[in-house]
mmCIF file of C-alpha atoms in Angstrom:
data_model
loop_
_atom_site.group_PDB
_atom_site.id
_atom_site.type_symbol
_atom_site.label_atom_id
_atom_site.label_comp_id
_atom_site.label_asym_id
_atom_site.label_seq_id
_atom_site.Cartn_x
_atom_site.Cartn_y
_atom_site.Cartn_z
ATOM 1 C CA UNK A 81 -11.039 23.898 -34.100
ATOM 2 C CA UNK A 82 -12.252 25.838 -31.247
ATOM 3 C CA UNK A 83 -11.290 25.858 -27.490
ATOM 4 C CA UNK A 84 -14.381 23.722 -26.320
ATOM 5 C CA UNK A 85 -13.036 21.047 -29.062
ATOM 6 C CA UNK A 86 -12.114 18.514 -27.734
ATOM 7 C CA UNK A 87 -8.794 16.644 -29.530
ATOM 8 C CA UNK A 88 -7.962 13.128 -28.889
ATOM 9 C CA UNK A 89 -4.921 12.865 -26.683
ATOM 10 C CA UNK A 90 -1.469 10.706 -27.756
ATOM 11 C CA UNK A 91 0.153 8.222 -25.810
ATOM 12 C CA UNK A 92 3.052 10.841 -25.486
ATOM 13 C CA UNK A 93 0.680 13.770 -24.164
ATOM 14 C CA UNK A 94 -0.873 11.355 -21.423
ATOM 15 C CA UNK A 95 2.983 10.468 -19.702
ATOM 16 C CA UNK A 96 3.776 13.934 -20.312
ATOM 17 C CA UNK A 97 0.474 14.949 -18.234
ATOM 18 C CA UNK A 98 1.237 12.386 -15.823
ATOM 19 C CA UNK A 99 4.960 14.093 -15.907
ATOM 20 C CA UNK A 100 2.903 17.743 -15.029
ATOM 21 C CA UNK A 101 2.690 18.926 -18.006
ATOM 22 C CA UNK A 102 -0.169 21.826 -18.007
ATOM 23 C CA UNK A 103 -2.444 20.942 -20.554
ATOM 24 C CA UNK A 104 -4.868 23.922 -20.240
ATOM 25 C CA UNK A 105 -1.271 25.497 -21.349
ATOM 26 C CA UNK A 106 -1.055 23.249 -24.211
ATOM 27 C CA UNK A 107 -5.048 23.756 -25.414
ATOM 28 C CA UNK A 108 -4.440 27.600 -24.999
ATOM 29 C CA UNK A 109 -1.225 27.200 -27.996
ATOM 30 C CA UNK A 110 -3.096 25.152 -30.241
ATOM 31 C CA UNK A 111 -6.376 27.206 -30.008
ATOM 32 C CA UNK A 112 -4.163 30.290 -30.779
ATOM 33 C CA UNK A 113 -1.939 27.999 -33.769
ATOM 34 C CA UNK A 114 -5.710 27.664 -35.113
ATOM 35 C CA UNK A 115 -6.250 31.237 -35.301
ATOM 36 C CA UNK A 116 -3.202 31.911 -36.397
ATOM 37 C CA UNK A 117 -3.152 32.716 -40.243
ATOM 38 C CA UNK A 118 0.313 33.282 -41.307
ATOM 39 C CA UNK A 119 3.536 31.611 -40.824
ATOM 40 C CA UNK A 120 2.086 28.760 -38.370
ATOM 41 C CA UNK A 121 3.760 26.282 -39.819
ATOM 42 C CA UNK A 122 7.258 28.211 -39.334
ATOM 43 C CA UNK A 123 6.096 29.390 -35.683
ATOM 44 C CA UNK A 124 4.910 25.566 -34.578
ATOM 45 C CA UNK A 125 8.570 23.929 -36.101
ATOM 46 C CA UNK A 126 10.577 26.484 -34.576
ATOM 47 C CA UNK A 127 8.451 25.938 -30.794
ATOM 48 C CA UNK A 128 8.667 22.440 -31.145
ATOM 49 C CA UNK A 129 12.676 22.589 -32.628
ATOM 50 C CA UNK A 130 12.947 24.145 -29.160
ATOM 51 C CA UNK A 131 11.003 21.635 -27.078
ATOM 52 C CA UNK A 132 12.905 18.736 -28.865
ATOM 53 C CA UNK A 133 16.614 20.453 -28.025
ATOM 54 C CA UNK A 134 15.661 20.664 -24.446
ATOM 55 C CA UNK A 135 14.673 17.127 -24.044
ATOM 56 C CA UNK A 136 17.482 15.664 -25.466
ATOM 57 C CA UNK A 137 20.726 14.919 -23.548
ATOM 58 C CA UNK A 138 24.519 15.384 -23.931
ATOM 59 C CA UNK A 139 24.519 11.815 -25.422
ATOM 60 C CA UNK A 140 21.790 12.351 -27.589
ATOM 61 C CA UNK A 141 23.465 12.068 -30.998
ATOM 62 C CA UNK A 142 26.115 9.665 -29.353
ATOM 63 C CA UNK A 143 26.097 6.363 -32.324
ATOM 64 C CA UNK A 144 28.475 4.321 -29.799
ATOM 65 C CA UNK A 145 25.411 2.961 -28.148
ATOM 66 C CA UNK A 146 24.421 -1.041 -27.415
ATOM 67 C CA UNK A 147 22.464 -3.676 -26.158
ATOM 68 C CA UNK A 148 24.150 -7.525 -25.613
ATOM 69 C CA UNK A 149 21.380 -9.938 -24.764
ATOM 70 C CA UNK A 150 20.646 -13.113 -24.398
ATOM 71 C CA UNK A 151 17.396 -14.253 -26.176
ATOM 72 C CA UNK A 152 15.557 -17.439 -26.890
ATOM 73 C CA UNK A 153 17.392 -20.374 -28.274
ATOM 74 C CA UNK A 154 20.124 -18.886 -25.534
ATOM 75 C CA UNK A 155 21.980 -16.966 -28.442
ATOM 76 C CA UNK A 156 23.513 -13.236 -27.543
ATOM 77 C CA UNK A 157 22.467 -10.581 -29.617
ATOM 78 C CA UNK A 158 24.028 -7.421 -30.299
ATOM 79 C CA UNK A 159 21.941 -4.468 -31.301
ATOM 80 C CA UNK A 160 23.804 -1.104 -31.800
ATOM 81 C CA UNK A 161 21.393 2.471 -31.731
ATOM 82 C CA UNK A 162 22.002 5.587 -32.673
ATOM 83 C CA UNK A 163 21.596 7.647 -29.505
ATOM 84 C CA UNK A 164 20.938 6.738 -25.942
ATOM 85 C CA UNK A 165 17.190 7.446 -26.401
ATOM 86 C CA UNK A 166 16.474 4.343 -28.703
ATOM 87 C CA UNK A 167 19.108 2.031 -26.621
ATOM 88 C CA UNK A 168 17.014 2.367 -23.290
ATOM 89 C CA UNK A 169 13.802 1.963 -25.067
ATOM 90 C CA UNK A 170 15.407 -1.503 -25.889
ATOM 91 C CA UNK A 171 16.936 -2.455 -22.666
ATOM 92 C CA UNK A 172 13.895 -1.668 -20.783
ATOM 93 C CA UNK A 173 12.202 -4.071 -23.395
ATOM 94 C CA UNK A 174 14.428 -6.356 -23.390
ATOM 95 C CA UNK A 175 13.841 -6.063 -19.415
ATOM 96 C CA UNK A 176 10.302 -6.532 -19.619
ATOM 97 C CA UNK A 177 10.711 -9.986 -21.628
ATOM 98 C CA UNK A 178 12.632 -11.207 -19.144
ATOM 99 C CA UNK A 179 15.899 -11.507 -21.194
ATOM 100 C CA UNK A 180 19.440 -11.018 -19.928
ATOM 101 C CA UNK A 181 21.177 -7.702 -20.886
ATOM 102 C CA UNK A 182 23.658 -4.837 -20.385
ATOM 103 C CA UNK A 183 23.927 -1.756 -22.129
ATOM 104 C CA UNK A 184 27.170 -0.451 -23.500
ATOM 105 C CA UNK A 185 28.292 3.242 -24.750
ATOM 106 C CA UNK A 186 31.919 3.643 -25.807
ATOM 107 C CA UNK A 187 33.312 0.571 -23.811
ATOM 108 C CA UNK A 188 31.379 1.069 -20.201
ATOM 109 C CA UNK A 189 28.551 -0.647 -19.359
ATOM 110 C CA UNK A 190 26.354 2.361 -19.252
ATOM 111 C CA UNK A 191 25.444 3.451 -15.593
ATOM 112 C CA UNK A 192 25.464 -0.166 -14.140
ATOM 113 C CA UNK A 193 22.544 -0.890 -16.667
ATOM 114 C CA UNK A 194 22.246 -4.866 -16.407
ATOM 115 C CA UNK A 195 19.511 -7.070 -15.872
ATOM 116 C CA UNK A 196 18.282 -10.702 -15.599
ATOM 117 C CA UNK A 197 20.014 -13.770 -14.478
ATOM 118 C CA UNK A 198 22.996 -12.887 -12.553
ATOM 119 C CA UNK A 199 24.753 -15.712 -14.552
ATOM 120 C CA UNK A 200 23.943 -15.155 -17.951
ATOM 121 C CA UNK A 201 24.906 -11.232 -16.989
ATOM 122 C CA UNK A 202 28.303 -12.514 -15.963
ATOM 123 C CA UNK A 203 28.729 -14.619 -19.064
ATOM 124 C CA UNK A 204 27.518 -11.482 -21.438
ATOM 125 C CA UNK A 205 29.797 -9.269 -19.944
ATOM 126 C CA UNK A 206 32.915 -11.531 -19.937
ATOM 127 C CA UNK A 207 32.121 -12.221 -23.614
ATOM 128 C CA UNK A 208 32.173 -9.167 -24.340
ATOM 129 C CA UNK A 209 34.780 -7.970 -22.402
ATOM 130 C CA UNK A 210 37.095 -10.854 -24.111
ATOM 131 C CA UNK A 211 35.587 -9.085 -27.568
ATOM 132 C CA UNK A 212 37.006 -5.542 -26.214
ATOM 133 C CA UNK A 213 33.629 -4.022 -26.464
ATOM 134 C CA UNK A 214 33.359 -3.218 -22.472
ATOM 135 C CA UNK A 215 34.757 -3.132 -19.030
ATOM 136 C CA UNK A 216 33.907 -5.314 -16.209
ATOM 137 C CA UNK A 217 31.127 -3.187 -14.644
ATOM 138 C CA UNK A 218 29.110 -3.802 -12.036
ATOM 139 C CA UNK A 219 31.264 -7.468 -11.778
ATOM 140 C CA UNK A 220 33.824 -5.095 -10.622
ATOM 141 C CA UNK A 221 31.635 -2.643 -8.545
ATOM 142 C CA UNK A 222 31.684 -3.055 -4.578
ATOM 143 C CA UNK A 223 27.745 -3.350 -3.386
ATOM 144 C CA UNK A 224 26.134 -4.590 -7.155
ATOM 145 C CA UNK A 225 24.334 -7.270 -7.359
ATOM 146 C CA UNK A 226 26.081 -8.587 -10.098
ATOM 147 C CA UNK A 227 30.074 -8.358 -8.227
ATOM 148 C CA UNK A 228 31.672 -11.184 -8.643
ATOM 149 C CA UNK A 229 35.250 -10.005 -7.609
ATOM 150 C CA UNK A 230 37.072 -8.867 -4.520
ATOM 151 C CA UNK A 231 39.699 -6.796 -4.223
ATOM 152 C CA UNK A 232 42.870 -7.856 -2.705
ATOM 153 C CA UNK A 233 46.317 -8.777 -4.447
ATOM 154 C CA UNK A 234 47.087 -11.289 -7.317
ATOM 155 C CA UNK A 235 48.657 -14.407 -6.263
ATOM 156 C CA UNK A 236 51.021 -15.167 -9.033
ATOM 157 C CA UNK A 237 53.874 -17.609 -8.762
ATOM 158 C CA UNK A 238 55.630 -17.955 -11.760
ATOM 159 C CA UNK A 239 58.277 -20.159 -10.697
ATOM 160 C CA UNK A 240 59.553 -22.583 -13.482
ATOM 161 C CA UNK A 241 59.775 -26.087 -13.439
ATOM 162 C CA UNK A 242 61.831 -28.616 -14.780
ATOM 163 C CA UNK A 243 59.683 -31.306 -16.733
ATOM 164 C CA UNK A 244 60.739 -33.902 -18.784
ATOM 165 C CA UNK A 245 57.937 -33.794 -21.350
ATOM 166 C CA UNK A 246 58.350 -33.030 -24.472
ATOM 167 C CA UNK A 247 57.005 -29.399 -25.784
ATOM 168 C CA UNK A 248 53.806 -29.369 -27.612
ATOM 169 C CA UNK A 249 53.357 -28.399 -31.286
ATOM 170 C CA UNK A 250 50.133 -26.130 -29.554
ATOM 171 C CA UNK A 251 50.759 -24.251 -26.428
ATOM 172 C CA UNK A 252 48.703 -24.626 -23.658
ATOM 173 C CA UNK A 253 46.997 -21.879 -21.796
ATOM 174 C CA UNK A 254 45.121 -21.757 -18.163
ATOM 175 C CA UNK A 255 43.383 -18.364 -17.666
ATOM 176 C CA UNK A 256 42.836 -16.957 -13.752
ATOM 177 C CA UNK A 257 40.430 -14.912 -12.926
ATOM 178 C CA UNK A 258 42.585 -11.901 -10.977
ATOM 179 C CA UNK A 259 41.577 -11.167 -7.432
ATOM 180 C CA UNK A 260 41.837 -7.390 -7.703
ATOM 181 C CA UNK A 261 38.659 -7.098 -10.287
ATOM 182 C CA UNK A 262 41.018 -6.324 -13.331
ATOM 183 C CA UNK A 263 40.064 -9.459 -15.363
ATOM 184 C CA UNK A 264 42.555 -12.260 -16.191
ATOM 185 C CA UNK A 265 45.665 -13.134 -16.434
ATOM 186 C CA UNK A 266 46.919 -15.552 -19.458
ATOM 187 C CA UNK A 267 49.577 -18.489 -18.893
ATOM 188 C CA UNK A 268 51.126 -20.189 -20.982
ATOM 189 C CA UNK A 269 52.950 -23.240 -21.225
ATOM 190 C CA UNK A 270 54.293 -25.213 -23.949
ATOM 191 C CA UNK A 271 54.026 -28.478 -21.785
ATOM 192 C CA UNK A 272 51.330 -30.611 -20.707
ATOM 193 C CA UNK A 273 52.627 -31.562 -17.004
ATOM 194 C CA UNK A 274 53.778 -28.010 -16.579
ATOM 195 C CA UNK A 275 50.246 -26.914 -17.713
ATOM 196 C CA UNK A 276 48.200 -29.576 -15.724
ATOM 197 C CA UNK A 277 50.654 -28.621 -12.317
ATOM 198 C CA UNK A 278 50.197 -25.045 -12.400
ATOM 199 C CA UNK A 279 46.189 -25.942 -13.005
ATOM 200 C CA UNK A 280 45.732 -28.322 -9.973
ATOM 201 C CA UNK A 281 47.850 -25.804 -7.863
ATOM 202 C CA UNK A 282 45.397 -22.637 -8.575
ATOM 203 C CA UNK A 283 42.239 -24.807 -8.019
ATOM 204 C CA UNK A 284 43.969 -26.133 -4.757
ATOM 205 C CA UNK A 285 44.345 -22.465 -3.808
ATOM 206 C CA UNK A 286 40.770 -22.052 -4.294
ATOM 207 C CA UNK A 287 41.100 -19.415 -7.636
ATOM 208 C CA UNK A 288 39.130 -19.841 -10.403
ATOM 209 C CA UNK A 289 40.934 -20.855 -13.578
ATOM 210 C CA UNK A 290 40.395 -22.540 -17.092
ATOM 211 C CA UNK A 291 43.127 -24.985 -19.167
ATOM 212 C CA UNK A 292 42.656 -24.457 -22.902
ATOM 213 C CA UNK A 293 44.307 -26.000 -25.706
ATOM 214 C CA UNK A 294 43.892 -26.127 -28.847
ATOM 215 C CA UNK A 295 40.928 -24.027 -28.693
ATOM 216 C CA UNK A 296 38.813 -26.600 -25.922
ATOM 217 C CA UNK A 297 38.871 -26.294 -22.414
ATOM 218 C CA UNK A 298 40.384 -29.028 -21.117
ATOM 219 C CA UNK A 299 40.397 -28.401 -17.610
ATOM 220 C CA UNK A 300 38.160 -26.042 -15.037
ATOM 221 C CA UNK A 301 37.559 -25.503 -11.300
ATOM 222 C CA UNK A 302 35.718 -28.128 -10.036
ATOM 223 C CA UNK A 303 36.204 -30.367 -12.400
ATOM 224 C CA UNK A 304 36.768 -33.876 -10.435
ATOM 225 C CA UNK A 305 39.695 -34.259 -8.308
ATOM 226 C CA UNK A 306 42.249 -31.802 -10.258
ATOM 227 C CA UNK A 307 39.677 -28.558 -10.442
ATOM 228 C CA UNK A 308 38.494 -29.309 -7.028
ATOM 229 C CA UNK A 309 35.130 -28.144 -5.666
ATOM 230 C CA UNK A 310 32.935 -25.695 -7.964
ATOM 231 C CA UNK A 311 32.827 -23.329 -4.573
ATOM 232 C CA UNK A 312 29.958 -21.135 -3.648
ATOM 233 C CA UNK A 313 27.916 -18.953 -6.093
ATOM 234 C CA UNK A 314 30.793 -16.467 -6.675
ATOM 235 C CA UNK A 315 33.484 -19.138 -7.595
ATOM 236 C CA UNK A 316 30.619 -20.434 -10.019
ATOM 237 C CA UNK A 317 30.318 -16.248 -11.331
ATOM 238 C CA UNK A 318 33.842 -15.958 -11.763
ATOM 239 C CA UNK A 319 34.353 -19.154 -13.757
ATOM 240 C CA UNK A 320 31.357 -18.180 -16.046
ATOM 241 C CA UNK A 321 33.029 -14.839 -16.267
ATOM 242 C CA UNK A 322 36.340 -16.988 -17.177
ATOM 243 C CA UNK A 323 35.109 -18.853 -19.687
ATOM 244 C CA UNK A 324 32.683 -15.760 -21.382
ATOM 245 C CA UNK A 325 36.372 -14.224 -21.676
ATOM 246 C CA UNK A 326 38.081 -17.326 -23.276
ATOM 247 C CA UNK A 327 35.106 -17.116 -25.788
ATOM 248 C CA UNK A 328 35.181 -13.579 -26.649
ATOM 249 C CA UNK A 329 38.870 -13.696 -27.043
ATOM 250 C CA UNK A 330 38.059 -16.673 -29.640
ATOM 251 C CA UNK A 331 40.478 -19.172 -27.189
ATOM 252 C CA UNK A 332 37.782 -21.999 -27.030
ATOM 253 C CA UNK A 333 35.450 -22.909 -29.751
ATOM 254 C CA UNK A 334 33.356 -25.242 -27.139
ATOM 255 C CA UNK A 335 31.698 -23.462 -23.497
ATOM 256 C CA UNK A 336 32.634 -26.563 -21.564
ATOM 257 C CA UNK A 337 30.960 -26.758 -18.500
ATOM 258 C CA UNK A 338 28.335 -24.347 -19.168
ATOM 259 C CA UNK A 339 27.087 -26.006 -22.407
ATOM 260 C CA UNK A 340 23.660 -28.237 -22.082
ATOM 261 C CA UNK A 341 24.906 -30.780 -20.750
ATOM 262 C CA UNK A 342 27.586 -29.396 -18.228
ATOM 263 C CA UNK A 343 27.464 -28.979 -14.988
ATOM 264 C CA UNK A 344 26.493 -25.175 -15.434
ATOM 265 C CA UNK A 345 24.627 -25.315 -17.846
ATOM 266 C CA UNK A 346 22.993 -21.671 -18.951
ATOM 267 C CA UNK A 347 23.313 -22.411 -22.963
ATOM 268 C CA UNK A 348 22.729 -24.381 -25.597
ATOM 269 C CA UNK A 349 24.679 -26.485 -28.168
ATOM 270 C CA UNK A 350 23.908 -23.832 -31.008
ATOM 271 C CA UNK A 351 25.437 -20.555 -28.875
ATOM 272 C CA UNK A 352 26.433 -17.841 -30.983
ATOM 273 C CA UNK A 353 27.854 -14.898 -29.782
ATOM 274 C CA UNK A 354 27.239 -12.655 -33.116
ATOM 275 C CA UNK A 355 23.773 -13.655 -33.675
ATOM 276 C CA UNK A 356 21.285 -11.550 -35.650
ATOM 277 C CA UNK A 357 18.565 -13.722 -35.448
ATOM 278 C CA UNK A 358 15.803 -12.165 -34.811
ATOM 279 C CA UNK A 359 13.431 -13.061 -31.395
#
């Protein structure tokens, strides 16, 4: 093929173009890998062995890569990739569609990468950090859209009390969202007025907190007169974020108030966190 040839030009050549590349540069090789008689195959692999090496990146062979996303029928999906390449290729799909996501490498969300509804995000992101697949994030991170927390310290009182109930044969628990950002603290109790006390008296403080037993939440912030109000759109983050946790963590088998029918309602009856289904 000669130089005034004229080749038909990939999708990759025309961002590359866009990018600067100089493709007088790149007619001027292949005219000459035409001409060439000998070892052009070896001489083109080992140029483009080179090219390839230079555009990939420190994480380039990294496997520890993911993408958590919520997708229709409101079920999360987990897709894991190979290298970083192939997971932002997804997220910025994933992106496009309109879905809810985060990207994960080695227990981070990678480089703040969420996107979608801010309360779907929070949910993903608790789930998984119940699961032990990532930190908090940008929930965590002072100035992202997506912060939910604020820092300042825990307000524990673990004081005991005296009740005359009778222990249960199944504990109960009440998880609180902590006020420094670190996540949650677990209570338990083995009574039900002990349980339902230390409940009223968080929501009365204005925290965030769930009651479980028995794996059902039985109990959450601004639920009638014992939760209190729901609170602004934070409070409503944070208990999303709560109950994402409880999930992960395999503590509740129901979402409670964020089921269809709930009063926060982002998912449906059939939620499954370990979906494979495909979109």
């Amino acid at each position: 093929m000669g130089a005034n040839e004229s080749r038909p030009v990939k999708k990759g050549w025309k961002h590359a173009k866009a990018e600067g590349l100089d493709m007088d540069l790149v007619e001027e090789v292949m005219d000459n890998l035409d001409a060439k008689e000998d070892g052009i195959g070896d001489a083109a692999n080992e140029a483009l062995r080179g090219i390839l090496a230079g555009l990939k990146d420190d994480d380039g062979d990294d496997p520890d890569f993911a993408v958590l996303k919520i997708v229709r029928d409101d079920k999360v999906k987990v897709e894991e990739y190979s290298n970083k390449a192939k997971a932002k290729k997804a997220f910025k799909k994933a992106k496009k569609k309109g879905c809810s996501a985060v990207m994960v490498k080695g227990g981070t969300i990678y480089d703040g990468q969420c996107t979608g509804d801010r309360q779907k995000v929070t949910f993903i992101i608790g789930m998984a950090f119940g699961k032990g697949w990532c930190d908090l994030g940008p929930l965590n991170d002072e100035g992202s859209d997506y912060c939910i927390f604020e820092p300042g310290d825990d307000d524990e009182d673990d004081e005991d009390d005296d009740d005359d109930d009778d222990d249960d044969d199944d504990a109960w628990h009440m998880l609180i969202g902590t006020r420094d950002g670190t996540g949650v603290v677990d209570k338990e109790y083995p009574k039900k007025k002990q349980a339902k006390k230390k409940f009223k008296k968080k929501c009365k403080k204005g925290m965030q907190a769930i009651l479980i037993k028995g794996g059902r939440i039985k109990g959450f912030s601004g639920d009638g007169d014992e939760g209190g109000d729901l609170g602004g759109e934070d409070a409503v983050m944070r208990l999303t974020f709560l109950i994402g946790v409880a999930y992960g963590r395999g503590s509740i088998e129901d979402l409670g108030p964020l089921e269809d029918d709930g009063p926060l309602a982002i998912l449906e009856d059939d939620f499954d966190a370990d979906s494979s289904d495909d979109e």
